[in-house]
């Protein structure tokens, strides 16, 4: 069994060190502990250590684990970091505090309608497919300015920033720099980028959210069912 509390502390101190090295304040970078596939008892250790911000990529898993965890830990904040189908947008808005994967106009329109209807307004990040990978979600970089204008200006979604998942076999810093460039020219301050293998580089390039799973929880378990 991994010592999860120790791993969490180590990740946080590496984050703070990376922020200071980049001339940034450690409190300007938030850790999203990615708990996908991890059982509730593992998540409980992170909560017990006082960490409250988590990421999940499947809504079904959020339902299975977090309805109970949020009862006992009402201060916990959940980020949806996986693809969102339009017909699940309502449920996602009810269960998640932040939706990091707004990645296409149809979804943006659906979220805008639901926010109007429910008055519930989770923070949104727009996912950019910086590597232009056909199998990956996200808006292509060349369409990003238009998509930001649609989401923020036309639909008035609470857009906090941009999110990317760089291709596994490429230098991540190129993708982090590209995401930062798109955000800067559009006046957006939030950057969700960096995972276990590269969160320090992401912080150097301005990440405000890093999404870290295995460096905290250890290897992911196979999904049941
Ligand atoms: C799983 C996942 C992560 C965390 O990855 P690790 O390498 O385990 O830190 C981050 N972001 C997204 C979108 C993920 O799906």
Coordinates of C-alpha atoms in Angstrom, one line a residue, residues 14-137:
X14 CA 7.7 19.9 -5.3
X15 CA 5.0 22.2 -6.6
X16 CA 6.0 25.0 -4.2
X17 CA 9.6 24.6 -5.1
X18 CA 8.8 24.8 -8.9
X19 CA 6.7 27.9 -8.3
X20 CA 9.4 29.7 -6.4
X21 CA 12.0 28.7 -9.0
X22 CA 9.7 30.3 -11.6
X23 CA 9.3 33.5 -9.6
X24 CA 5.7 32.6 -8.8
X25 CA 3.8 32.3 -5.5
X26 CA 3.1 28.7 -4.4
X27 CA -0.5 29.6 -3.5
X28 CA -1.2 30.6 -7.1
X29 CA -0.9 26.9 -8.2
X30 CA -3.7 24.6 -7.2
X31 CA -3.3 20.8 -7.0
X32 CA -6.1 18.7 -8.4
X33 CA -5.7 15.2 -6.9
X34 CA -6.8 12.9 -9.7
X35 CA -8.7 10.1 -8.0
X36 CA -10.1 8.3 -11.0
X37 CA -10.1 4.5 -10.5
X38 CA -9.0 5.0 -6.9
X39 CA -11.3 3.5 -4.1
X40 CA -13.0 5.7 -1.5
X41 CA -10.6 4.6 1.2
X42 CA -7.6 5.9 -0.8
X43 CA -9.5 9.2 -1.4
X44 CA -10.3 9.3 2.3
X45 CA -6.6 9.5 3.2
X46 CA -6.1 12.5 1.0
X47 CA -9.1 14.2 2.5
X48 CA -7.9 13.3 6.0
X49 CA -4.6 15.1 5.1
X50 CA -6.6 18.2 4.5
X51 CA -6.6 18.3 0.7
X52 CA -10.0 19.1 -0.8
X53 CA -9.6 19.5 -4.5
X54 CA -10.1 16.3 -6.7
X55 CA -10.4 15.4 -10.3
X56 CA -12.4 12.5 -11.8
X57 CA -12.8 11.7 -15.5
X58 CA -16.1 9.6 -15.5
X59 CA -19.4 10.8 -14.3
X60 CA -20.5 7.3 -13.3
X61 CA -17.5 7.1 -11.0
X62 CA -18.4 10.4 -9.5
X63 CA -21.8 9.1 -8.7
X64 CA -20.5 5.9 -7.2
X65 CA -17.9 7.4 -5.0
X66 CA -18.6 11.1 -4.4
X67 CA -22.2 11.2 -3.4
X68 CA -21.1 9.6 -0.1
X69 CA -17.8 11.4 0.2
X70 CA -19.4 14.8 -0.3
X71 CA -21.8 14.1 2.5
X72 CA -18.9 13.5 4.9
X73 CA -16.7 16.2 3.4
X74 CA -18.9 19.0 2.1
X75 CA -15.9 21.2 1.5
X76 CA -14.5 18.9 -1.2
X77 CA -14.4 20.4 -4.7
X78 CA -14.6 18.2 -7.7
X79 CA -13.2 18.9 -11.2
X80 CA -14.5 16.9 -14.1
X81 CA -11.4 16.2 -16.3
X82 CA -12.8 13.7 -18.8
X83 CA -15.0 14.0 -21.9
X84 CA -18.6 15.1 -21.2
X85 CA -21.5 14.0 -23.3
X86 CA -24.3 16.5 -23.8
X87 CA -27.0 14.3 -22.3
X88 CA -25.0 14.1 -19.1
X89 CA -24.3 17.8 -18.8
X90 CA -27.1 18.4 -16.3
X91 CA -25.8 15.7 -14.0
X92 CA -22.2 16.9 -14.3
X93 CA -23.3 20.4 -13.3
X94 CA -25.1 19.1 -10.3
X95 CA -22.2 17.0 -9.1
X96 CA -19.0 18.9 -10.2
X97 CA -17.7 22.3 -9.1
X98 CA -15.5 22.8 -12.1
X99 CA -15.9 21.4 -15.7
X100 CA -12.4 21.4 -17.3
X101 CA -13.4 19.8 -20.5
X102 CA -15.7 22.1 -22.4
X103 CA -14.5 21.1 -25.8
X104 CA -17.0 21.8 -28.5
X105 CA -19.7 24.4 -29.4
X106 CA -22.7 22.0 -29.0
X107 CA -21.6 21.2 -25.4
X108 CA -21.0 24.9 -24.7
X109 CA -24.6 25.7 -25.9
X110 CA -26.0 22.9 -23.8
X111 CA -24.2 24.2 -20.7
X112 CA -25.3 27.7 -21.3
X113 CA -29.0 26.6 -21.5
X114 CA -28.7 24.5 -18.3
X115 CA -27.0 27.3 -16.4
X116 CA -29.8 29.6 -17.4
X117 CA -32.4 27.1 -16.4
X118 CA -30.8 26.0 -13.1
X119 CA -28.9 29.1 -12.0
X120 CA -26.1 26.7 -11.2
X121 CA -22.8 28.0 -12.7
X122 CA -19.7 25.7 -12.3
X123 CA -16.4 27.2 -13.3
X124 CA -15.5 26.2 -16.9
X125 CA -12.2 25.5 -18.6
X126 CA -12.0 25.1 -22.3
X127 CA -10.0 22.1 -23.6
X128 CA -7.6 22.8 -26.4
X129 CA -6.2 19.9 -28.4
X130 CA -2.7 21.4 -28.6
X131 CA -1.3 18.3 -30.4
X132 CA -4.2 18.2 -32.9
X133 CA -4.5 14.5 -32.2
X134 CA -7.6 13.1 -34.0
X135 CA -8.5 10.7 -31.1
X136 CA -8.3 13.4 -28.5
X137 CA -11.0 15.8 -27.4

